[in-house]
Amino acid sequence: MAIPLYNRDLSWLSFNHRVLQMAADPQVPLYERIKFLSIFSSNLDEFFRVRMPAILAINKVLERDPDAAGEESPTPETLQEVMDTINRQQEEYGKIFTGMLLPAMQQQGITLFYGTGLAPELAARTRAYFQATVQAWLLPVWLSHRHKKFFPENNALYLVVTVSPQGTPDKQEIVLVNIPSGLKRFLTLDAPDGQFHIAFLDDIIRAHLPYLFRGYIIHHSYCIKLTRNAEIDMDEMKGDVLEEVETMIRKRELGVPTRFLYDASMPLSLRNFLAGQFEAADNEMVPGGRYHNLKDLADLPMPAGLSGALYPKARPVVQPEAAAADYLLDLIQRKDLLLHLPYEQYDPVLRFFSEAAVDPDVEEIYVTLYRIASGSQIAQALISAAQNGKAVTVFVELKARFDEANNIRWSKKMKEAGVKLIYSIPGMKVHAKTALVKRRRGYLWDYSGLIATGNFNESTARFYTDHVLFTAHTGITREMELLFLYLQSREQPMAYHFLQFEHLLVAQFNMLTRFTDMIDREIANAQKGLPAKVTVKINNLQEKSMIAKLYEARQAGVEVDLIVRSINCLQTGIPESDGIRIVRIVDRYLEHARVFIFHNNGHEEVYMGSADWMNRNLHRRIEVCVPVYDAALRQQLKDIISLQLADSHQAQQAIQAYVQNIV
């Protein structure tokens, strides 16, 4: 029987719409609302780079063979529904920006010239800036003169300018002028009226095109942007892994177009000419406004001293036991610790690696790194550890989309320092967030483990909500060691089928089975008339068998509560899902933690880890979830989840207060 599923792409678009709604919320500070517009635009760019190629490809297949659709395949109507949804959201975006935020900025004495041209009294300043700074960056490309096709950069901005030689106005030519990404998108301008004026770089270039085209009549200029396919198959790699990934990154920037974004006021004849030049299909042509790349709004200048325009400065609290301990590794041997980010300081994670790097008794360090911070203290600590003579083994996932180049850069540095590097397993990503430190104690060893729901990345730790468990539990740490032994083999999981994990849930080995068994146990309890409940917090819910199991649980009388931030393919409004509570939280921080709570007739089991319930996580990745055995730490996770289920709008403030109270 077919399992009712909601389309993943439409679900993701509804999430991005929730981001857009934050920009319309008057309770959100002004410049934070502008940042939400930036996030919406950045998210949509990634959608066109990653998901749209798959939708277009499936659409082409179904046009040739309508019977080729699988149970989860989008129908031919899906593409149109996706584009209609995006167009509605873009229209709403414009109304929020021009109808709400620009007037709100005016009330604060801020003028952003948006489609109105620059004020004449500012002409001298903008001309000087153009002549001294901007002009040197401009590279006009005369499309009507070229015999060879021009290849626009991915997501770069260009002005399409139509010009005619003076004296022959009917002889129009088409020129592409880059809007330099190496310059700031916005220029602040002092003005006699006391207003804080901001101009788009685009408009500064438009206003001074006569300096670029002397002897020509300038007719019109329109902004365009091409987004290219980024979904390169990096699963099957052989030979020198670093070289192959570096090559694939370069190819990504040369991918086929998935969106040609153009100014909707552009005439059809010019649009068709450009589509032919850049090999963009009709369904890849997307009308837009005068400005593109509005993700740059994240860098919109703000007047000094403007009050109430940002969220109040958050002050992460100190984890008191870690702060009081002279040696964190010794404290972990005595008790488990649980860190709640970003409400608590990230210092204990940094200390974990820093202490291990210099402790004379530490002999071995193991860690998985998925997205490394650009200025990573953790990577630097691992380099120091290797230079101090310790055996440091690091699994670096080179296929972490859009972070490959940064991961490669750090990989080379660590390798030079003597760190043993393990690279990507063919056909599989390692998404687990785990670290293990081994210290010699005479003839014995002690083990300190670190398992997190998010990356070991001190940059994202400031605004991603995650949990980090420090533990010396013998069963957990020994299984972590087994996992690292497996990762060093770089073999497929079936070659290591004999590995048995009793404490850890490890995707490819026991995770899917154990999650299914724990839900089945709740179903059995409900059928016996016992209390039964499943509570899950994840980023994405898409895997078919897990959705089917949640339907089955609810039909059996199990209470099901879900916090799903982004993609949610569980179909609501149908009998199978009746009574399932679903909460989506979009707020100041990015909800990123994965937590799983099973009632178990009062003997609750609580897990946390890296795994979402998606096909890729449960079937094509190495993920790790860990049981939280300490009763007090379990209660902390349960309390935080309860706060989020109770109030999806002010949950951030409630959790901040809760964490301050428990420490």
XYZ file of C-alpha atoms in Angstrom:
663
model
C 0.000 0.000 0.000
C 1.311 3.449 -0.931
C 2.395 5.555 2.029
C 0.982 9.116 1.993
C 3.909 11.523 1.611
C 4.120 15.272 1.164
C 6.496 16.475 -1.557
C 9.911 17.239 -0.051
C 10.566 20.292 -2.225
C 7.233 21.919 -1.469
C 7.850 21.180 2.194
C 11.244 22.850 2.040
C 9.716 25.872 0.300
C 7.180 26.133 3.117
C 10.106 26.223 5.555
C 11.740 29.021 3.578
C 8.408 30.840 3.603
C 8.490 30.591 7.399
C 11.887 32.336 7.246
C 10.291 35.039 5.090
C 7.490 35.482 7.633
C 10.090 36.390 10.256
C 11.000 39.398 8.098
C 7.366 40.524 8.291
C 7.116 40.107 12.077
C 7.095 43.553 13.768
C 8.219 41.924 17.032
C 11.571 41.100 15.397
C 14.142 43.951 15.495
C 14.485 45.897 12.238
C 17.937 44.764 11.097
C 17.189 41.182 12.153
C 14.152 41.295 9.842
C 16.461 42.425 7.051
C 18.775 39.499 7.863
C 15.854 37.089 7.507
C 15.322 38.461 3.989
C 18.990 37.703 3.350
C 18.623 34.156 4.696
C 15.538 33.587 2.531
C 17.464 34.679 -0.590
C 20.526 32.598 0.282
C 18.353 29.539 0.913
C 16.602 29.980 -2.423
C 19.935 30.238 -4.250
C 20.989 26.905 -2.763
C 17.630 25.368 -3.702
C 18.206 26.286 -7.333
C 21.760 24.950 -7.218
C 20.996 21.661 -5.476
C 17.330 20.651 -5.762
C 16.184 22.264 -8.978
C 18.563 20.160 -11.146
C 16.930 16.999 -9.776
C 13.408 18.342 -10.389
C 14.287 19.364 -13.952
C 15.949 16.020 -14.680
C 12.996 14.002 -13.378
C 10.621 16.238 -15.321
C 12.486 15.487 -18.571
C 12.394 11.744 -17.906
C 8.659 11.818 -17.193
C 8.002 13.805 -20.363
C 9.543 10.914 -22.316
C 8.161 8.110 -20.164
C 5.241 8.994 -17.834
C 5.288 5.462 -16.385
C 8.835 5.925 -15.085
C 7.639 7.762 -11.961
C 8.311 6.008 -8.689
C 6.247 6.286 -5.526
C 8.224 9.323 -4.315
C 8.938 10.906 -7.699
C 7.538 14.371 -8.404
C 4.823 14.455 -11.031
C 5.091 16.621 -14.156
C 2.911 19.131 -12.285
C 5.455 19.401 -9.459
C 7.814 21.666 -11.394
C 5.011 24.110 -12.130
C 3.810 24.006 -8.529
C 7.355 24.639 -7.288
C 7.812 27.598 -9.635
C 4.384 29.025 -8.780
C 5.245 28.769 -5.077
C 8.599 30.489 -5.584
C 7.008 33.279 -7.636
C 4.384 33.894 -4.930
C 7.075 34.025 -2.293
C 9.208 36.393 -4.359
C 6.216 38.678 -4.757
C 5.628 38.569 -1.004
C 9.334 39.265 -0.479
C 9.034 42.471 -2.510
C 5.975 43.613 -0.577
C 7.675 43.009 2.768
C 10.834 44.826 1.717
C 9.271 47.836 -0.012
C 6.030 48.046 1.958
C 7.326 47.320 5.469
C 11.081 47.478 5.869
C 12.030 50.463 3.709
C 9.416 52.685 5.447
C 10.593 51.365 8.838
C 14.155 52.300 7.894
C 13.002 55.781 6.862
C 11.468 56.248 10.300
C 14.903 55.520 11.770
C 16.597 58.080 9.514
C 17.933 55.488 7.049
C 17.414 55.928 3.310
C 18.226 53.004 1.029
C 17.998 54.088 -2.589
C 15.949 51.237 -4.011
C 14.884 51.633 -7.624
C 14.664 55.419 -7.335
C 18.061 56.469 -8.615
C 20.616 58.365 -6.552
C 19.917 61.762 -5.026
C 21.503 64.611 -7.091
C 23.141 66.141 -4.026
C 25.167 62.931 -3.611
C 26.401 62.859 -7.199
C 29.870 64.220 -6.460
C 30.545 61.544 -3.834
C 29.313 58.633 -5.967
C 31.200 59.899 -9.036
C 34.447 60.090 -7.085
C 33.927 56.579 -5.733
C 33.138 55.216 -9.195
C 36.150 56.824 -10.832
C 38.657 56.000 -8.085
C 37.483 52.527 -7.070
C 34.722 50.879 -9.088
C 35.876 51.525 -12.642
C 39.048 49.446 -12.265
C 36.933 46.335 -11.499
C 34.669 46.541 -14.539
C 35.092 44.144 -17.466
C 32.586 44.929 -20.246
C 31.818 42.033 -22.587
C 30.328 42.994 -25.972
C 28.035 40.046 -26.617
C 27.039 41.212 -30.078
C 30.735 41.240 -31.118
C 31.746 37.822 -29.769
C 32.160 34.727 -31.893
C 32.735 32.587 -28.786
C 30.067 32.231 -26.133
C 30.672 34.054 -22.863
C 30.357 31.979 -19.681
C 28.918 34.054 -16.777
C 30.163 33.121 -13.316
C 27.837 31.194 -11.048
C 25.595 33.495 -8.977
C 27.565 36.562 -10.120
C 25.703 39.763 -10.937
C 25.805 41.454 -14.328
C 24.168 44.442 -15.955
C 22.950 43.869 -19.485
C 23.384 47.257 -21.159
C 21.956 48.202 -24.550
C 23.935 50.946 -26.348
C 24.186 52.577 -29.765
C 27.040 54.541 -31.349
C 26.277 58.261 -31.358
C 24.904 59.170 -34.747
C 23.482 55.672 -35.438
C 20.823 55.170 -32.732
C 19.187 52.265 -34.609
C 22.351 50.131 -34.398
C 21.898 48.677 -30.928
C 24.567 46.572 -29.308
C 24.406 44.455 -26.154
C 27.114 44.643 -23.508
C 27.487 42.675 -20.280
C 29.002 44.621 -17.357
C 29.969 42.793 -14.191
C 28.877 44.051 -10.770
C 32.120 43.269 -8.901
C 31.788 40.794 -6.036
C 35.147 41.998 -4.735
C 33.615 45.346 -3.701
C 31.069 46.009 -0.985
C 27.526 45.834 -2.309
C 26.497 48.962 -0.400
C 28.035 52.419 -0.110
C 27.121 54.745 2.756
C 26.802 58.405 1.851
C 26.827 61.456 4.092
C 24.028 63.873 3.348
C 23.116 67.394 4.438
C 19.618 66.303 5.532
C 21.075 64.207 8.362
C 19.747 60.991 6.868
C 21.938 57.884 6.737
C 22.016 57.209 2.987
C 22.852 53.811 1.464
C 23.339 53.167 -2.252
C 23.538 49.856 -4.116
C 26.774 49.307 -6.015
C 24.506 48.367 -8.943
C 23.026 51.883 -9.033
C 26.418 53.564 -8.751
C 27.519 51.636 -11.863
C 24.261 52.421 -13.705
C 24.578 56.138 -12.949
C 28.100 56.274 -14.380
C 27.807 54.068 -17.472
C 28.529 57.107 -19.703
C 32.100 57.058 -18.354
C 32.379 53.445 -19.504
C 30.798 53.925 -22.944
C 32.133 57.205 -24.277
C 30.769 57.943 -27.729
C 27.708 55.764 -27.195
C 24.063 56.397 -26.378
C 22.958 54.292 -23.418
C 19.385 53.035 -23.754
C 18.667 50.627 -20.885
C 20.339 48.417 -18.291
C 18.954 45.282 -16.639
C 20.387 43.097 -13.906
C 20.791 39.327 -14.493
C 22.188 36.348 -12.613
C 22.774 32.700 -13.592
C 22.615 29.970 -10.961
C 24.393 26.750 -11.907
C 23.942 23.115 -10.952
C 25.976 22.262 -7.809
C 24.798 18.686 -7.287
C 27.957 16.983 -8.529
C 28.200 13.263 -7.862
C 31.187 12.924 -5.569
C 30.263 9.514 -4.228
C 32.495 7.470 -6.500
C 36.040 8.709 -6.122
C 39.314 6.961 -6.643
C 42.955 7.928 -6.846
C 44.036 11.129 -5.104
C 40.897 12.172 -3.261
C 41.969 15.765 -2.639
C 42.776 16.354 -6.294
C 39.493 14.837 -7.437
C 37.395 16.935 -5.064
C 39.282 20.102 -6.015
C 38.568 19.321 -9.676
C 34.893 18.738 -8.915
C 34.631 22.065 -7.067
C 35.919 23.816 -10.169
C 33.437 21.912 -12.333
C 30.587 22.964 -10.041
C 31.134 26.600 -11.028
C 30.815 25.513 -14.679
C 27.617 23.534 -14.155
C 24.636 23.867 -16.465
C 22.205 26.704 -15.665
C 19.259 25.887 -13.408
C 17.993 29.473 -13.125
C 18.380 32.543 -15.285
C 17.156 35.376 -13.070
C 16.347 38.540 -14.997
C 14.730 41.913 -14.477
C 11.050 41.428 -15.355
C 11.015 44.771 -17.212
C 13.482 43.374 -19.781
C 11.926 43.197 -23.296
C 11.179 39.734 -24.672
C 13.537 40.070 -27.629
C 16.510 40.791 -25.352
C 15.500 38.006 -22.982
C 15.390 35.487 -25.825
C 18.781 36.645 -27.110
C 20.359 36.139 -23.669
C 18.693 32.751 -23.191
C 20.271 31.616 -26.447
C 23.659 33.053 -25.499
C 23.719 31.287 -22.125
C 21.850 28.108 -23.141
C 19.034 28.595 -20.635
C 15.791 26.670 -21.242
C 12.361 28.279 -20.963
C 11.632 26.625 -17.622
C 14.919 27.995 -16.254
C 14.001 31.627 -16.994
C 12.791 33.300 -13.798
C 11.551 36.908 -13.674
C 12.793 39.035 -10.802
C 13.195 42.636 -9.752
C 15.737 45.357 -10.373
C 18.191 43.826 -7.844
C 19.380 40.243 -7.384
C 21.602 38.558 -4.780
C 19.658 40.151 -1.958
C 21.394 37.732 0.375
C 23.859 40.641 0.497
C 21.338 42.436 2.723
C 23.066 40.627 5.594
C 25.829 43.233 5.139
C 23.541 46.272 4.980
C 25.317 49.125 6.816
C 23.752 50.313 10.072
C 24.149 53.760 11.643
C 26.250 53.889 14.784
C 24.207 54.101 17.930
C 20.957 52.836 16.408
C 19.126 51.195 19.309
C 16.757 48.261 19.174
C 17.687 47.293 15.603
C 19.313 43.989 16.606
C 18.502 41.246 19.069
C 19.867 42.027 22.536
C 23.371 40.667 22.856
C 23.163 37.059 24.031
C 25.587 36.075 26.747
C 26.150 32.310 26.789
C 26.417 31.074 30.343
C 29.403 29.200 31.712
C 29.101 25.464 32.326
C 30.001 25.645 36.051
C 31.439 22.156 36.578
C 33.695 22.425 33.540
C 34.767 25.953 34.519
C 35.599 24.854 38.077
C 37.619 21.827 36.979
C 41.373 22.217 36.648
C 41.423 19.356 34.144
C 38.367 18.703 32.016
C 39.492 15.210 31.011
C 39.663 14.240 34.704
C 36.170 15.618 35.297
C 34.780 13.587 32.373
C 36.173 10.430 33.976
C 34.044 11.147 37.044
C 30.774 12.158 35.422
C 28.996 12.866 32.149
C 28.539 16.477 31.051
C 25.979 17.892 28.629
C 26.399 21.219 26.852
C 23.469 23.146 25.351
C 24.551 25.448 22.522
C 24.485 28.373 21.948
C 23.010 29.034 25.383
C 26.214 27.822 27.026
C 29.761 28.735 26.116
C 31.621 26.533 23.655
C 34.771 26.637 25.794
C 34.493 23.053 27.134
C 34.639 21.663 23.582
C 37.711 23.754 22.802
C 39.265 22.693 26.124
C 38.610 19.036 25.332
C 40.870 19.223 22.278
C 43.372 21.692 23.747
C 43.933 19.630 26.904
C 44.307 16.472 24.868
C 46.948 18.210 22.732
C 49.231 18.973 25.699
C 48.393 16.298 28.307
C 51.558 14.146 28.507
C 49.497 11.012 29.208
C 47.283 11.370 26.132
C 48.659 9.141 23.398
C 45.821 8.875 20.870
C 43.148 11.276 19.571
C 40.429 10.404 17.061
C 37.862 12.801 15.569
C 35.425 13.120 12.673
C 35.277 16.563 11.059
C 32.437 17.413 8.672
C 32.441 21.224 8.428
C 35.614 22.830 9.787
C 35.545 26.489 10.861
C 37.678 28.728 8.656
C 39.794 29.761 11.662
C 39.376 26.511 13.562
C 40.958 26.354 17.015
C 40.042 22.666 17.058
C 42.029 21.912 13.906
C 44.916 23.932 15.314
C 44.805 21.906 18.562
C 44.970 18.689 16.522
C 48.002 20.045 14.670
C 49.665 20.869 18.006
C 48.839 17.401 19.333
C 50.530 15.759 16.351
C 53.548 18.019 16.724
C 53.654 17.019 20.407
C 54.115 13.407 19.339
C 50.579 12.132 19.830
C 48.907 9.765 17.369
C 46.147 11.920 15.899
C 43.672 10.362 13.475
C 41.172 12.645 11.763
C 38.395 11.621 9.413
C 37.732 14.597 7.140
C 34.600 14.484 5.029
C 35.668 16.037 1.745
C 32.145 15.826 0.354
C 30.556 18.290 2.815
C 28.725 20.354 0.206
C 30.018 23.944 -0.208
C 32.635 23.392 2.526
C 34.926 21.124 0.504
C 37.517 23.829 -0.248
C 37.856 24.851 3.401
C 38.071 21.214 4.526
C 40.790 20.564 1.933
C 42.775 23.592 3.105
C 42.792 22.345 6.701
C 43.475 18.777 5.600
C 46.690 19.862 3.922
C 47.792 21.763 7.036
C 47.060 18.805 9.319
C 48.787 16.357 7.008
C 51.930 18.521 6.981
C 51.910 18.456 10.811
C 51.815 14.653 10.915
C 48.100 14.082 11.499
C 46.875 10.795 10.045
C 44.062 11.719 7.695
C 41.257 9.438 6.582
C 39.331 10.648 3.580
C 35.830 10.048 2.312
C 34.507 6.525 1.913
C 33.460 5.909 -1.724
C 29.690 6.155 -2.110
C 29.148 7.356 1.448
C 29.408 10.470 3.601
C 30.487 10.414 7.237
C 28.204 12.872 9.013
C 28.852 11.654 12.585
C 30.094 14.198 15.151
C 32.414 12.162 17.381
C 35.789 12.482 19.098
C 37.737 10.095 21.344
C 40.793 10.702 23.542
C 42.862 7.830 24.992
C 45.139 8.424 28.006
C 47.574 5.929 29.439
C 47.213 5.162 33.126
C 50.071 2.800 33.951
C 49.163 -0.465 32.241
C 45.587 0.725 31.633
C 43.853 3.329 29.483
C 41.089 5.786 30.167
C 38.810 6.932 27.382
C 37.031 10.306 27.055
C 34.355 10.592 24.400
C 32.628 13.542 22.774
C 29.439 13.103 20.746
C 27.487 16.063 19.398
C 24.368 16.828 17.371
C 26.290 19.454 15.366
C 29.686 19.984 13.808
C 32.831 20.670 15.812
C 32.767 24.219 14.533
C 33.227 27.168 16.868
C 31.724 29.597 14.329
C 28.343 27.892 13.949
C 28.288 27.113 17.693
C 27.354 30.758 18.256
C 23.988 30.502 16.486
C 23.146 26.790 15.959
C 21.182 25.057 18.709
C 22.996 21.821 19.464
C 23.835 19.478 22.330
C 27.267 18.052 23.154
C 27.766 15.027 25.420
C 31.070 14.388 27.211
C 31.292 10.846 28.554
C 33.698 8.199 29.790
C 31.042 5.465 29.792
C 32.968 2.267 29.086
C 30.473 0.759 26.690
C 30.003 3.951 24.685
C 33.702 4.822 24.385
C 34.716 1.271 23.422
C 32.113 1.318 20.662
C 33.428 4.690 19.528
C 36.856 3.084 19.201
C 35.322 0.298 17.096
C 33.723 2.930 14.877
C 37.059 4.684 14.307
C 38.723 1.348 13.502
C 36.031 0.784 10.900
C 36.402 4.287 9.418
C 40.124 3.729 8.947
C 39.349 0.724 6.761
C 37.416 2.932 4.288
C 35.396 -0.165 3.427
C 31.691 -0.439 2.815
C 29.663 -1.379 5.943
C 28.791 -4.848 4.633
C 32.479 -5.743 4.894
C 32.232 -5.049 8.640
C 28.788 -6.540 9.265
C 30.181 -8.353 12.307
C 30.521 -5.065 14.255
C 28.013 -5.050 17.081
C 26.866 -1.791 18.647
C 24.824 -2.182 21.829
C 24.944 1.395 23.091
C 25.521 3.551 20.016
C 23.079 3.774 17.122
C 25.198 3.790 13.952
C 23.629 4.280 10.537
C 24.506 1.455 8.115
C 24.760 -0.936 11.074
C 21.902 -0.807 13.606
C 20.323 2.656 13.617
C 17.288 2.056 11.414
C 16.530 -1.272 13.088
C 16.827 0.137 16.599
C 14.663 3.177 15.900
C 12.039 0.885 14.377
C 12.198 -1.494 17.337
C 11.769 1.327 19.862
C 8.684 2.640 18.050
C 7.323 -0.919 17.840
C 7.774 -1.177 21.600
C 5.647 1.958 22.064
C 3.012 0.481 19.742
C 2.955 -2.740 21.788
C 2.598 -0.756 25.029
C -0.267 1.286 23.594
C -2.029 -1.902 22.532
C -1.714 -3.148 26.124
C -3.324 0.036 27.417
C -0.021 1.391 28.792
C 1.204 4.968 28.317
C 3.103 5.250 25.035
C 4.834 8.241 23.503
C 7.446 9.089 20.865
C 9.027 12.546 20.773
C 11.450 13.409 17.971
C 13.318 16.623 17.199
C 15.139 16.638 13.851
C 15.951 18.951 10.968
C 14.338 16.851 8.235
C 11.798 14.020 8.072
C 11.650 12.246 4.719
C 12.569 8.556 5.049
C 9.537 6.519 4.022
C 9.753 3.627 6.482
C 10.118 5.942 9.479
C 7.126 8.027 8.364
C 5.114 4.833 7.912
C 6.119 3.723 11.414
C 4.976 7.061 12.875
C 1.611 6.687 11.112
C 1.313 3.166 12.505
C 2.220 4.328 16.005
C -0.368 7.078 15.993
C -3.058 4.740 14.692
C -2.230 2.378 17.588
C -2.745 5.177 20.105
C 0.855 6.260 20.652
C 1.257 9.954 21.407
C 3.570 11.392 18.722
C 5.219 14.807 19.023
C 7.552 16.069 16.295
C 9.748 19.153 16.047
C 10.869 19.319 12.416
C 12.646 22.460 11.297
C 12.858 22.054 7.534
C 11.702 19.223 5.227
C 8.716 17.301 6.555
C 7.202 14.713 4.204
C 4.767 13.383 6.796
C 1.377 14.216 5.311
C -0.923 16.171 7.615
C -4.683 16.447 7.378
C -5.204 12.729 6.687
C -6.538 9.961 8.987
C -3.117 8.300 9.284
C -1.560 11.403 10.867
C -4.564 12.601 12.864
C -3.361 13.611 16.330
C 0.343 13.872 15.478
C 1.627 17.191 16.819
C 4.189 18.910 14.561
C 6.069 22.072 15.517
C 8.400 24.076 13.267
C 10.632 26.579 15.066
C 12.238 29.427 13.129
C 13.671 32.077 15.404
C 16.872 33.813 16.400
C 18.965 30.639 16.278
C 19.047 27.837 13.729
C 17.435 24.762 15.264
C 19.933 21.996 14.554
C 19.763 19.415 17.357
C 18.496 15.860 16.873
C 16.874 14.345 19.979
C 14.796 11.145 20.271
C 12.688 10.291 23.344
C 10.847 6.984 23.795
C 8.528 6.651 26.807
C 9.167 2.921 27.332
C 6.407 2.571 29.965
C 8.029 5.142 32.234
C 11.623 3.959 31.750
C 12.398 6.590 29.162
C 15.194 6.181 26.659
C 16.710 9.396 25.336
C 19.120 9.587 22.394
C 20.870 12.492 20.720
C 23.130 12.604 17.691
C 23.773 13.609 14.110
C 21.037 11.756 12.206
C 17.986 13.228 10.556
C 15.333 10.835 9.301
C 16.111 11.180 5.615
C 17.075 8.588 3.024
C 20.602 9.961 2.816
C 21.147 9.919 6.596
C 19.770 6.468 7.310
C 20.879 4.685 4.137
C 23.897 6.467 2.639
C 25.821 7.991 5.537
C 27.620 7.082 8.705
C 25.651 8.738 11.510
C 25.916 8.267 15.269
C 23.335 8.713 18.009
C 24.196 8.144 21.663
C 22.008 7.218 24.640
C 21.961 9.729 27.497
C 22.246 7.547 30.575
C 22.598 10.179 33.303
C 19.095 10.857 34.698
C 19.716 14.564 35.354
C 21.036 15.128 31.814
C 18.104 13.212 30.337
C 15.772 15.499 32.249
C 17.504 18.579 30.837
C 16.905 17.401 27.263
C 13.286 16.521 28.066
C 12.691 19.926 29.648
C 14.141 21.780 26.658
C 12.044 19.767 24.211
C 8.944 20.409 26.350
C 9.604 24.154 26.247
C 9.878 24.045 22.467
C 6.709 22.013 22.087
C 4.828 24.371 24.394
C 5.785 27.621 22.686
C 7.205 27.786 19.208
C 7.417 31.601 19.159
C 9.233 32.478 22.377
C 11.001 29.160 22.954
C 14.429 30.760 22.561
C 13.917 33.068 25.535
C 12.408 30.278 27.605
C 15.363 27.966 26.969
C 17.862 30.750 27.695
C 16.211 31.262 31.083
C 16.065 27.510 31.712
C 19.760 26.979 30.991
C 20.709 29.924 33.207
C 18.632 28.371 35.967
C 20.130 24.860 35.742
C 23.693 26.158 35.905
